[in-house]
XYZ file of C-alpha atoms in Angstrom:
729
model
C 62.094 0.048 50.538
C 61.126 -2.650 53.150
C 58.068 -0.713 54.208
C 57.029 -0.838 50.590
C 57.577 -4.703 50.649
C 55.308 -5.043 53.772
C 52.667 -2.922 52.330
C 52.629 -5.096 49.207
C 52.052 -8.162 51.431
C 48.953 -6.816 53.183
C 47.260 -4.806 50.334
C 46.798 -7.567 47.578
C 43.682 -7.144 45.733
C 42.001 -10.644 46.278
C 39.639 -11.171 43.372
C 37.636 -14.115 44.445
C 38.136 -15.199 48.101
C 35.422 -17.883 48.664
C 36.233 -21.501 48.603
C 38.997 -21.371 45.912
C 39.796 -24.944 45.483
C 40.304 -25.444 41.723
C 43.372 -24.893 39.653
C 43.101 -23.759 36.196
C 44.105 -25.845 33.197
C 45.351 -24.710 29.937
C 42.431 -26.391 28.279
C 39.902 -24.656 30.298
C 41.625 -21.105 29.548
C 42.260 -21.827 25.689
C 39.685 -24.467 24.544
C 36.642 -23.561 26.496
C 34.436 -20.501 26.763
C 33.255 -20.779 30.286
C 35.839 -18.509 31.506
C 35.095 -15.737 29.021
C 33.017 -12.638 29.939
C 29.633 -12.069 28.168
C 28.988 -9.045 26.293
C 25.868 -7.222 25.041
C 25.315 -8.514 21.463
C 24.856 -5.917 18.659
C 24.098 -2.911 20.909
C 23.776 0.371 18.815
C 22.022 3.458 19.584
C 19.403 4.252 17.085
C 17.620 7.403 17.992
C 16.519 9.477 20.958
C 16.462 6.900 23.748
C 16.128 3.786 21.369
C 18.811 1.322 20.808
C 19.090 -1.542 18.497
C 20.223 -5.003 19.531
C 20.232 -8.800 18.494
C 18.338 -11.105 20.612
C 19.309 -14.819 20.389
C 16.841 -17.540 21.335
C 19.159 -20.429 22.666
C 16.066 -22.883 22.493
C 15.240 -22.218 18.825
C 18.757 -21.153 17.577
C 17.187 -18.000 16.119
C 17.836 -14.369 16.288
C 15.663 -11.188 16.089
C 16.739 -7.668 15.399
C 14.828 -5.474 17.924
C 14.542 -1.709 18.927
C 14.478 -1.326 22.627
C 13.207 1.725 24.519
C 16.123 2.197 26.973
C 13.842 3.794 29.582
C 10.692 1.511 29.510
C 12.538 -1.681 28.077
C 9.745 -2.118 25.540
C 10.792 -3.808 22.503
C 9.719 -3.527 18.750
C 10.763 -6.595 16.677
C 12.056 -5.408 13.318
C 12.855 -8.582 11.754
C 13.149 -12.493 12.867
C 15.345 -15.108 11.481
C 12.544 -16.405 9.342
C 12.335 -12.929 7.677
C 15.994 -12.605 7.078
C 16.341 -15.280 4.260
C 17.258 -15.168 0.470
C 16.153 -17.981 -1.912
C 15.014 -19.868 1.157
C 18.480 -19.966 2.954
C 19.168 -17.776 6.145
C 21.446 -14.744 5.619
C 24.724 -15.028 7.526
C 25.361 -11.475 8.658
C 28.008 -9.927 10.909
C 26.684 -6.411 10.814
C 23.321 -4.633 10.434
C 22.204 -1.063 9.831
C 18.706 0.190 10.075
C 17.113 3.088 8.031
C 16.240 6.149 9.670
C 12.558 5.553 8.848
C 12.955 1.829 10.186
C 11.625 0.738 6.769
C 14.964 -1.086 5.548
C 17.575 -2.971 7.302
C 20.966 -3.345 5.493
C 22.738 -6.777 6.198
C 26.533 -7.195 5.420
C 29.241 -9.668 6.317
C 32.585 -8.866 7.922
C 35.757 -8.951 5.854
C 39.310 -9.656 7.246
C 40.975 -6.432 7.972
C 43.098 -4.524 10.539
C 39.621 -3.662 12.193
C 35.900 -4.607 11.485
C 35.051 -3.969 7.804
C 31.775 -4.472 6.300
C 31.262 -6.158 3.160
C 31.034 -9.535 1.488
C 27.494 -10.468 0.550
C 25.186 -7.471 0.831
C 21.457 -7.602 1.354
C 18.653 -5.277 1.960
C 15.525 -6.266 3.952
C 12.259 -4.371 3.410
C 9.883 -4.485 6.247
C 7.144 -3.057 4.365
C 7.315 -5.883 1.494
C 8.868 -8.345 3.774
C 11.225 -9.176 0.745
C 15.224 -9.573 0.834
C 16.996 -7.976 -2.008
C 20.560 -9.061 -2.780
C 22.622 -5.957 -3.643
C 25.962 -8.054 -4.336
C 24.598 -9.571 -7.439
C 27.431 -8.477 -9.727
C 30.435 -10.375 -9.070
C 33.078 -8.377 -7.132
C 34.603 -7.561 -3.799
C 32.013 -5.458 -2.029
C 33.526 -3.438 0.856
C 32.585 -0.419 3.158
C 28.587 -0.713 2.834
C 26.659 2.100 4.341
C 22.988 3.526 4.187
C 22.658 7.293 3.494
C 21.570 9.261 6.423
C 17.999 9.707 4.921
C 17.789 5.915 4.570
C 17.089 6.215 0.700
C 20.398 5.012 -0.808
C 23.042 2.432 -0.203
C 26.725 3.338 -0.839
C 29.573 0.787 -1.159
C 32.792 0.031 -2.786
C 32.982 -2.666 -5.473
C 36.443 -3.503 -7.033
C 38.045 -0.413 -5.718
C 35.268 1.833 -7.018
C 32.466 3.617 -5.400
C 28.743 3.095 -6.165
C 25.308 4.255 -4.851
C 22.303 2.076 -4.909
C 18.808 3.764 -5.043
C 16.523 1.873 -3.027
C 13.165 3.279 -4.553
C 14.151 2.650 -8.244
C 16.861 -0.317 -7.669
C 19.289 1.675 -9.932
C 22.983 1.438 -9.383
C 25.087 4.516 -10.114
C 28.988 4.092 -10.330
C 30.719 7.075 -8.925
C 34.414 6.430 -9.746
C 35.866 4.414 -12.550
C 39.513 4.197 -12.151
C 39.824 1.728 -9.356
C 41.878 -1.323 -9.504
C 44.513 -3.304 -7.659
C 46.526 -0.057 -7.213
C 44.135 2.635 -7.364
C 41.921 2.416 -4.181
C 38.634 4.671 -4.166
C 36.878 4.648 -0.733
C 39.221 1.907 0.914
C 42.670 2.046 2.283
C 45.984 0.561 1.815
C 47.643 -1.743 4.441
C 49.628 0.972 6.205
C 46.514 3.537 6.506
C 44.389 0.753 7.898
C 47.036 -0.318 10.404
C 48.691 2.885 11.658
C 46.006 5.326 11.303
C 43.109 2.978 12.699
C 40.833 3.637 9.802
C 38.635 1.466 7.728
C 36.111 3.555 6.390
C 37.481 5.255 3.151
C 34.306 7.286 2.328
C 31.793 9.475 4.026
C 28.193 10.413 3.152
C 27.361 14.088 3.759
C 24.707 14.739 6.465
C 22.215 15.767 3.806
C 22.959 12.597 1.802
C 23.760 14.446 -1.397
C 27.416 14.031 -1.582
C 30.215 11.463 -0.870
C 33.597 12.431 0.187
C 36.269 9.815 -0.250
C 39.969 8.884 -0.148
C 41.720 7.909 -3.382
C 45.124 6.275 -2.712
C 47.447 5.285 -5.522
C 49.706 2.630 -4.162
C 51.515 1.721 -7.548
C 54.947 3.113 -6.364
C 54.678 1.272 -3.013
C 56.901 -1.792 -2.998
C 55.260 -5.013 -3.156
C 55.758 -7.684 -0.296
C 55.550 -11.367 -0.873
C 54.832 -13.676 1.974
C 55.172 -17.579 1.334
C 52.163 -19.734 2.027
C 53.020 -23.378 2.692
C 49.700 -24.960 2.371
C 49.813 -26.067 -1.289
C 52.085 -28.535 -3.109
C 54.151 -25.958 -4.977
C 53.563 -23.254 -2.534
C 51.899 -19.906 -3.166
C 52.339 -16.187 -2.173
C 50.432 -13.686 -0.280
C 51.298 -10.429 -2.181
C 50.275 -6.812 -1.088
C 51.831 -3.436 -0.905
C 53.704 -2.660 2.225
C 55.969 0.247 2.665
C 58.944 -0.120 4.902
C 60.579 2.739 6.717
C 62.027 5.278 4.309
C 60.315 3.809 1.415
C 57.531 5.445 -0.896
C 54.022 5.807 0.295
C 50.778 5.600 -1.704
C 49.869 9.042 -3.123
C 46.798 10.376 -1.353
C 43.819 12.477 -2.883
C 40.392 13.420 -1.345
C 37.564 13.404 -3.751
C 33.868 14.816 -3.449
C 31.111 13.641 -5.822
C 27.418 14.338 -6.092
C 25.307 11.140 -5.779
C 22.214 12.582 -7.734
C 24.368 13.495 -10.908
C 23.426 11.591 -13.945
C 27.216 11.512 -14.979
C 29.111 11.854 -11.536
C 32.387 13.402 -11.844
C 34.510 13.541 -8.598
C 36.157 16.743 -7.724
C 39.456 16.567 -6.152
C 40.816 18.836 -3.483
C 44.092 20.641 -3.987
C 45.902 19.211 -1.119
C 49.588 20.540 -1.447
C 52.290 20.675 -3.753
C 54.226 18.320 -1.740
C 52.478 14.883 -2.416
C 54.565 13.050 0.253
C 51.949 13.779 3.001
C 49.194 11.959 4.890
C 45.454 12.643 5.173
C 44.570 10.676 8.426
C 41.028 12.255 8.976
C 38.279 13.483 6.808
C 34.762 14.689 8.263
C 31.832 16.561 6.961
C 30.699 19.866 8.731
C 27.304 19.834 9.910
C 26.029 22.137 7.031
C 27.152 19.510 4.474
C 28.748 22.524 2.573
C 32.275 22.157 4.004
C 34.571 19.483 4.596
C 37.310 19.261 7.366
C 40.414 17.269 6.734
C 43.672 16.944 8.455
C 47.061 16.986 6.640
C 50.074 15.450 8.172
C 53.581 15.739 6.935
C 55.715 12.839 6.065
C 57.829 13.251 9.311
C 54.473 13.582 11.266
C 55.563 16.411 13.383
C 53.011 19.147 11.754
C 49.354 18.499 11.544
C 46.954 20.947 9.886
C 43.312 21.210 10.049
C 41.536 22.557 6.945
C 38.171 23.386 5.947
C 37.041 22.850 2.085
C 34.349 24.854 0.822
C 32.258 22.732 -1.720
C 30.975 25.764 -3.716
C 34.084 27.816 -3.971
C 36.230 24.697 -4.335
C 39.001 26.078 -2.174
C 40.489 25.162 1.355
C 41.361 27.228 4.314
C 43.792 26.475 7.044
C 42.060 26.540 10.323
C 44.447 25.239 12.838
C 48.172 23.919 13.140
C 49.689 21.464 15.630
C 53.479 21.174 15.949
C 55.799 18.951 18.058
C 59.639 18.498 18.368
C 58.615 14.638 18.281
C 55.628 13.651 16.648
C 51.861 14.880 16.645
C 49.299 12.486 17.703
C 46.364 11.876 15.250
C 43.387 11.392 17.643
C 40.309 9.033 16.983
C 38.317 10.526 19.562
C 39.560 13.747 20.166
C 37.441 16.215 18.100
C 33.924 17.387 17.336
C 32.109 19.977 15.126
C 29.327 21.687 16.969
C 26.018 21.532 14.952
C 24.363 24.755 16.132
C 27.515 27.246 16.359
C 30.678 27.645 14.116
C 32.794 25.914 16.661
C 34.571 22.715 17.303
C 36.123 20.754 20.140
C 39.847 19.690 19.682
C 42.281 17.699 21.773
C 46.007 18.405 21.938
C 49.095 17.801 24.379
C 50.538 21.131 23.374
C 50.634 22.080 27.047
C 52.272 18.878 27.958
C 49.119 16.825 28.623
C 46.308 15.786 26.367
C 43.351 18.143 27.008
C 40.416 19.511 25.287
C 40.162 22.943 23.692
C 37.149 24.958 22.261
C 37.870 26.666 18.658
C 35.955 28.751 16.456
C 35.717 28.057 13.007
C 38.069 30.979 12.293
C 40.774 29.004 14.095
C 40.605 31.196 17.186
C 40.836 29.568 20.502
C 37.712 30.302 22.644
C 38.581 28.374 25.775
C 40.939 25.539 27.104
C 38.233 23.164 28.680
C 40.582 20.945 30.752
C 43.911 21.442 32.360
C 46.292 19.968 34.954
C 49.103 17.334 35.066
C 46.983 14.355 33.727
C 45.856 13.195 30.168
C 42.316 13.044 29.056
C 41.190 10.224 26.821
C 37.979 9.976 24.706
C 35.464 12.561 23.719
C 32.155 11.051 24.504
C 29.453 13.596 23.881
C 28.794 17.256 23.412
C 25.730 18.569 24.855
C 25.429 21.994 23.001
C 22.240 23.357 24.734
C 23.834 23.052 28.035
C 27.400 23.854 26.775
C 28.973 20.763 28.435
C 31.486 18.339 27.154
C 31.470 14.642 28.524
C 34.624 12.563 28.165
C 36.842 9.950 29.980
C 40.102 10.918 31.681
C 43.117 9.624 33.609
C 42.802 12.577 36.053
C 42.837 10.449 39.152
C 45.357 7.883 38.140
C 46.937 6.611 34.773
C 45.744 3.266 35.649
C 41.990 4.202 35.430
C 39.536 5.891 33.219
C 36.547 7.792 34.673
C 33.751 9.822 33.261
C 33.851 13.565 33.491
C 31.933 16.567 32.294
C 32.969 20.139 32.013
C 31.512 23.458 30.913
C 32.536 25.047 27.624
C 34.353 27.957 29.399
C 36.378 25.248 31.487
C 34.395 25.517 34.580
C 32.497 22.969 36.743
C 34.644 19.877 35.860
C 32.777 16.997 37.558
C 33.687 13.356 37.994
C 30.725 11.137 37.210
C 32.134 7.732 38.212
C 33.258 6.561 41.499
C 34.077 2.814 41.411
C 37.874 2.281 41.023
C 38.731 0.783 37.503
C 37.964 1.562 34.092
C 34.899 3.290 32.767
C 33.695 4.096 29.210
C 30.417 5.360 27.804
C 28.357 5.550 24.654
C 25.851 8.390 24.766
C 22.335 8.113 23.145
C 21.643 10.343 20.343
C 19.736 12.782 22.395
C 22.291 12.835 25.277
C 19.968 11.848 27.858
C 21.212 8.447 28.471
C 24.491 6.388 28.206
C 25.555 2.879 27.561
C 28.017 2.407 30.623
C 30.835 -0.387 30.453
C 32.867 -0.829 33.617
C 35.582 -3.374 34.703
C 38.572 -3.507 37.067
C 41.451 -5.957 37.489
C 39.073 -7.926 39.917
C 35.783 -7.310 38.335
C 34.583 -8.730 34.741
C 32.912 -6.216 32.540
C 29.654 -4.863 33.528
C 27.123 -3.161 31.339
C 24.695 -0.549 32.289
C 22.077 2.002 30.921
C 22.281 5.192 32.844
C 20.846 8.668 32.828
C 23.082 11.547 31.926
C 23.202 12.325 35.824
C 24.566 8.717 36.363
C 21.591 7.311 37.805
C 20.796 3.609 36.975
C 18.235 2.783 34.290
C 18.866 -0.835 34.017
C 21.842 -3.490 34.211
C 22.275 -5.213 30.841
C 25.008 -7.666 31.714
C 26.813 -8.164 35.205
C 28.771 -11.476 34.334
C 27.638 -12.678 37.694
C 27.942 -16.093 36.360
C 31.548 -15.667 35.340
C 32.367 -14.231 38.779
C 30.713 -17.292 40.436
C 32.731 -19.745 38.186
C 36.026 -17.836 38.883
C 35.269 -18.023 42.654
C 35.747 -21.634 42.663
C 39.428 -21.259 41.288
C 42.687 -20.368 43.181
C 42.969 -16.915 41.451
C 46.284 -15.057 41.991
C 46.356 -11.916 44.278
C 47.295 -8.590 42.332
C 48.841 -5.558 43.728
C 49.535 -2.142 41.891
C 52.685 -0.474 43.009
C 55.380 2.019 42.127
C 58.980 1.918 42.200
C 61.702 4.220 40.952
C 63.944 3.574 37.940
C 67.708 4.233 37.779
C 67.134 7.710 36.875
C 64.867 8.204 39.713
C 61.755 8.538 37.651
C 58.760 6.769 39.181
C 57.060 3.942 37.373
C 53.652 2.140 37.706
C 53.720 -1.727 38.057
C 51.552 -4.623 39.042
C 52.606 -7.863 40.748
C 50.605 -11.090 40.654
C 51.341 -13.580 43.528
C 49.785 -17.165 44.109
C 46.821 -17.530 46.268
C 48.786 -19.097 48.961
C 51.564 -16.599 48.814
C 54.207 -17.140 51.550
C 56.577 -14.252 52.147
C 59.169 -16.413 53.523
C 59.523 -18.261 50.328
C 61.799 -17.263 47.262
C 59.789 -17.280 44.002
C 60.791 -16.972 40.323
C 59.042 -14.061 38.385
C 57.926 -13.798 34.935
C 57.784 -10.082 33.678
C 55.085 -9.308 30.978
C 56.178 -6.485 28.677
C 54.608 -4.512 25.740
C 56.079 -1.026 26.585
C 55.364 0.608 23.059
C 54.743 4.300 22.504
C 51.510 5.383 24.264
C 50.609 1.776 25.478
C 49.929 0.688 28.936
C 49.820 -2.822 30.435
C 49.398 -1.511 33.975
C 45.641 -0.749 34.002
C 42.902 -1.281 36.479
C 40.814 -3.158 33.843
C 39.588 -6.679 33.287
C 42.056 -8.617 30.877
C 45.071 -6.527 32.136
C 45.991 -9.553 33.953
C 45.061 -12.490 31.916
C 44.197 -15.987 33.176
C 47.200 -17.539 31.867
C 49.174 -15.516 34.247
C 46.828 -16.595 37.146
C 47.690 -20.277 35.735
C 51.450 -19.461 36.312
C 50.898 -18.390 39.883
C 49.417 -21.868 40.483
C 52.744 -23.227 39.237
C 54.645 -21.372 41.824
C 55.538 -18.128 39.726
C 55.106 -14.412 40.395
C 54.188 -12.404 37.388
C 54.991 -8.715 37.240
C 54.548 -5.974 34.531
C 55.843 -2.310 34.348
C 54.882 0.707 32.157
C 58.305 1.896 31.144
C 59.163 5.547 29.870
C 57.389 5.988 26.540
C 54.182 4.355 27.419
C 51.030 6.501 27.849
C 48.972 8.684 30.166
C 51.963 10.208 31.831
C 52.199 13.170 29.806
C 53.944 14.139 26.438
C 57.280 14.315 27.824
C 57.303 10.905 29.485
C 55.805 9.393 26.140
C 57.992 11.244 23.719
C 61.252 10.764 25.485
C 61.949 7.686 23.370
C 61.928 9.668 20.011
C 64.470 8.572 17.436
C 65.862 5.975 19.935
C 63.085 3.354 20.452
C 63.882 0.369 22.867
C 66.704 2.334 24.795
C 65.013 3.946 27.698
C 62.372 1.207 27.721
C 64.704 -1.553 28.247
C 66.553 0.207 30.940
C 63.390 0.630 32.630
C 62.538 -3.107 32.349
C 65.997 -3.766 33.836
C 65.177 -1.391 36.730
C 62.107 -3.605 37.259
C 63.942 -6.682 37.319
C 66.370 -5.188 39.825
C 63.483 -3.734 41.998
C 62.037 -7.338 42.032
C 65.507 -8.709 42.856
C 65.538 -6.520 45.994
C 62.443 -8.038 47.303
C 62.764 -10.799 50.031
C 60.389 -13.099 48.455
C 62.007 -12.926 44.983
C 64.500 -15.632 43.721
C 66.664 -12.940 41.781
C 68.485 -15.709 39.691
C 65.145 -16.730 38.189
C 63.646 -13.499 36.598
C 62.431 -13.944 33.063
C 60.421 -11.722 30.474
C 57.882 -12.473 27.975
C 56.239 -10.214 25.238
C 54.513 -10.250 21.944
C 54.561 -7.733 18.975
C 56.166 -4.558 20.462
C 56.568 -6.678 23.719
C 58.310 -9.271 21.527
C 60.794 -6.539 20.284
C 61.150 -5.494 24.095
C 61.915 -9.099 25.133
C 64.381 -9.394 22.509
C 66.036 -6.057 23.439
C 65.962 -7.146 27.190
C 67.724 -10.359 26.506
C 70.583 -8.747 24.402
C 70.999 -4.963 25.275
C 69.368 -5.219 28.646
C 71.491 -8.343 29.773
C 74.626 -6.325 28.798
C 74.035 -3.096 30.813
C 75.472 -4.660 34.007
C 75.176 -8.104 35.487
C 72.634 -10.430 33.665
C 69.098 -9.843 35.139
C 67.066 -12.034 32.698
C 67.518 -15.854 33.001
C 64.926 -16.473 30.295
C 62.925 -14.635 27.788
C 60.049 -15.232 25.278
C 59.840 -12.905 22.115
C 56.719 -13.384 20.015
C 56.504 -11.817 16.684
C 59.346 -9.334 17.328
C 60.437 -6.366 15.364
C 64.268 -7.085 15.219
C 65.305 -4.076 13.250
C 62.978 -0.888 12.460
C 64.009 -0.931 8.725
C 61.814 -4.048 8.455
C 58.676 -2.266 9.801
C 56.215 0.256 7.967
C 56.587 3.795 7.231
C 53.853 5.330 9.182
C 54.451 3.764 12.601
C 58.218 3.513 12.449
C 58.902 7.135 11.161
C 56.547 8.570 13.538
C 58.818 7.473 16.393
C 62.058 7.055 14.597
C 62.070 9.411 11.602
C 63.489 7.832 8.514
C 66.522 5.444 8.315
C 67.923 8.019 5.834
C 67.726 10.826 8.386
C 68.395 8.932 11.559
C 70.691 5.910 10.652
C 72.310 5.724 14.124
C 69.004 5.651 15.916
C 67.847 2.614 13.773
C 71.098 0.714 14.544
C 71.066 1.364 18.213
C 67.372 0.454 18.583
C 67.691 -2.933 17.020
C 67.976 -6.240 18.645
C 70.015 -7.476 15.712
C 72.719 -4.913 16.724
C 72.947 -6.608 20.135
C 72.752 -10.259 19.050
C 76.271 -11.006 20.077
C 75.270 -10.015 23.737
C 72.537 -12.526 24.235
C 72.543 -14.291 27.588
C 70.314 -16.585 29.136
C 67.516 -18.973 27.503
C 65.779 -17.339 24.558
C 62.498 -18.536 22.850
C 61.687 -16.946 19.504
C 58.273 -17.317 18.138
C 56.708 -16.000 14.817
C 53.634 -16.940 12.674
C 54.731 -17.427 9.087
C 51.870 -15.323 7.502
C 52.408 -12.320 9.817
C 51.439 -9.464 7.458
C 52.181 -6.864 10.203
C 55.619 -7.727 11.673
C 57.048 -9.949 8.922
C 58.610 -13.331 9.527
C 61.679 -12.101 8.202
C 62.364 -10.248 11.559
C 62.640 -13.549 13.181
C 64.651 -15.173 10.348
C 67.160 -12.173 10.363
C 67.754 -12.724 14.148
C 67.839 -16.364 14.009
C 70.461 -16.024 11.241
C 72.518 -13.803 13.318
C 72.323 -15.931 16.401
C 73.343 -18.867 14.429
C 76.396 -17.286 13.032
C 77.223 -16.118 16.238
C 77.123 -19.580 17.866
C 74.402 -18.285 20.174
C 72.071 -21.268 21.429
C 68.314 -20.406 21.528
C 65.018 -22.137 20.933
C 62.545 -21.230 18.152
C 59.005 -22.092 17.030
C 57.279 -20.885 13.961
C 53.486 -21.303 13.200
C 52.634 -22.056 9.686
C 49.689 -20.069 8.213
C 49.371 -17.926 11.237
C 49.318 -14.118 11.272
C 50.327 -11.559 13.772
C 48.184 -13.236 16.475
C 48.134 -16.971 16.863
C 44.703 -18.400 16.523
C 42.667 -21.624 16.642
C 44.167 -24.646 18.151
C 47.604 -23.378 17.541
C 46.726 -20.700 20.297
C 46.605 -23.793 22.787
C 49.871 -25.179 21.474
C 51.545 -21.770 21.785
C 50.849 -21.664 25.518
C 51.707 -25.173 26.072
C 55.014 -24.366 24.521
C 55.511 -21.137 26.521
C 54.424 -22.782 29.700
C 56.830 -25.777 29.340
C 59.709 -23.299 28.426
C 59.008 -21.415 31.525
C 58.919 -24.325 33.774
C 62.136 -25.835 32.324
C 64.106 -22.723 31.611
C 63.089 -20.204 34.498
């Protein structure tokens, strides 16, 4: 143990070691942009080796939409600010899309959603006529706006119905007619958006002749009301939110021809059992078939089907099963264009790996194997039968680019710099847009050839690195320790710039800990600047990835099934005890902080965790916590806990409310009153319970704030938490 301690002292990752004199202020961190990294604005691959981007002129306060030849750097200006006006006024757009012939540019806003959703006002700019047409002329809510692949039409959802606009004729065709507040065509309900990470509820066929779409009937889903306090007599935010064990939306998949004079959607026969999910839907390259994934309510059986448009029938291709839950992948599958085969990601052998299947469902090859998890599928080079992807092969803390042949041979690592790498390949696969960062390196953006050779640096954030070099940044170290069961856990420890191993320091533990997540990553932002600020106040900051987190294999992640919070809390307690064993830690001053699932974990640690043996946490901050899983949504909760009807004991032992009588230490409870994700009722239920038990605690609520605290209130939040830490820890 002591040999490990000494190694910690001498192997700190010093991020900026030159003339560090200045100390951070909360105002600089939360009110200024000078400490934020720069990103490449509006980068999108267009065709071949050409990408689209937005160029801003700071002097004239104007922007241009340009196409850039990635190899030569030559630019073609497609539109300038003076072109993008309607009735003499500049168009305020958040998203643009260029037609394949470069003749038209679609301009849309961004709508509030779980992720970026195009919509709002919709405009179409013609480069040929230099005119702007407003497509959102008819009053209504416009959502999910997209050009067709051939660039001749625009599809969109208005008032929960699908429409297509023909650019040449200016004619609008309505594709569905039953949309209303409860019948959603081409858009999703709250829980699909949040838990399946999908916004786009309809898809163009590759030949632009059909649209496939989700239809959700949420009329049976209970309605949830959130009080808004910004008016004299109050008002309510009302929406459909299925809590664990309640009814979900009924899902259908429809297909409709966009060229028909009287479009009539055809709905796929999905199953006799309607209590299912359809988390993914994709066209096959031939435009004649659809691939859809069907997931049972318990989320332990996932089936891949192919639907034939002409025969109007489905065929089961592949089935995934699990004793716990099956992961629904975002970037884990790809349908080859030149052969009847597809790439598929699965953890069936205990780790997340890639497989090559034929359309007949027969396995052709396992492409990757070993005791590591692969991450995202990036590009499939069909002529050379090569898959490009990111993986945690070297370490769960890092992501590197790899390639492998379709027969599973010649797996090659393509990046070497320690940290986190990602890539977006050009349409022809000859180049990729490379993003890199580490815990000590702000994001850097490059264009590279497929072999990894540098074409051009797009942004290196050198200015930010220079600015940060003037500050007394903390020193970070990645480390491992064993929990009470002998399982090795990953962690990081941040110490002050002037760290003195002969002193005793208080420690704040940062926790998230949710299924498949990670806080211990070698990536920029894994250790935020507020934690560096706390080191300047004389604190250490520590984080550990407990059992249940990601990229340690399926067994490590799924161990928490049906009993969330138990093993995770025990591991956080093990982390606190590990800290207490270090000579430079004041074991009487260890605290814990987390938000969302991390807020749940902080609540569990201050109640259940502090009752496991002696009290290990002196103080805890729980932001937006789940306090009983009966309060949370169906898809997320049941994936990990099953339903409360089938697993009542699991729900009870996993709830901070159950252990409220065991609260020890200084506890701060925080929540936004408009939180539509983890409802404010979670915190009011815990507060009520603690009050009934006579347990002292502190609380802060943020009116008109959602799951994340934004705007001026975010500065107030960190003032509050900082003061609590200084006074109570």
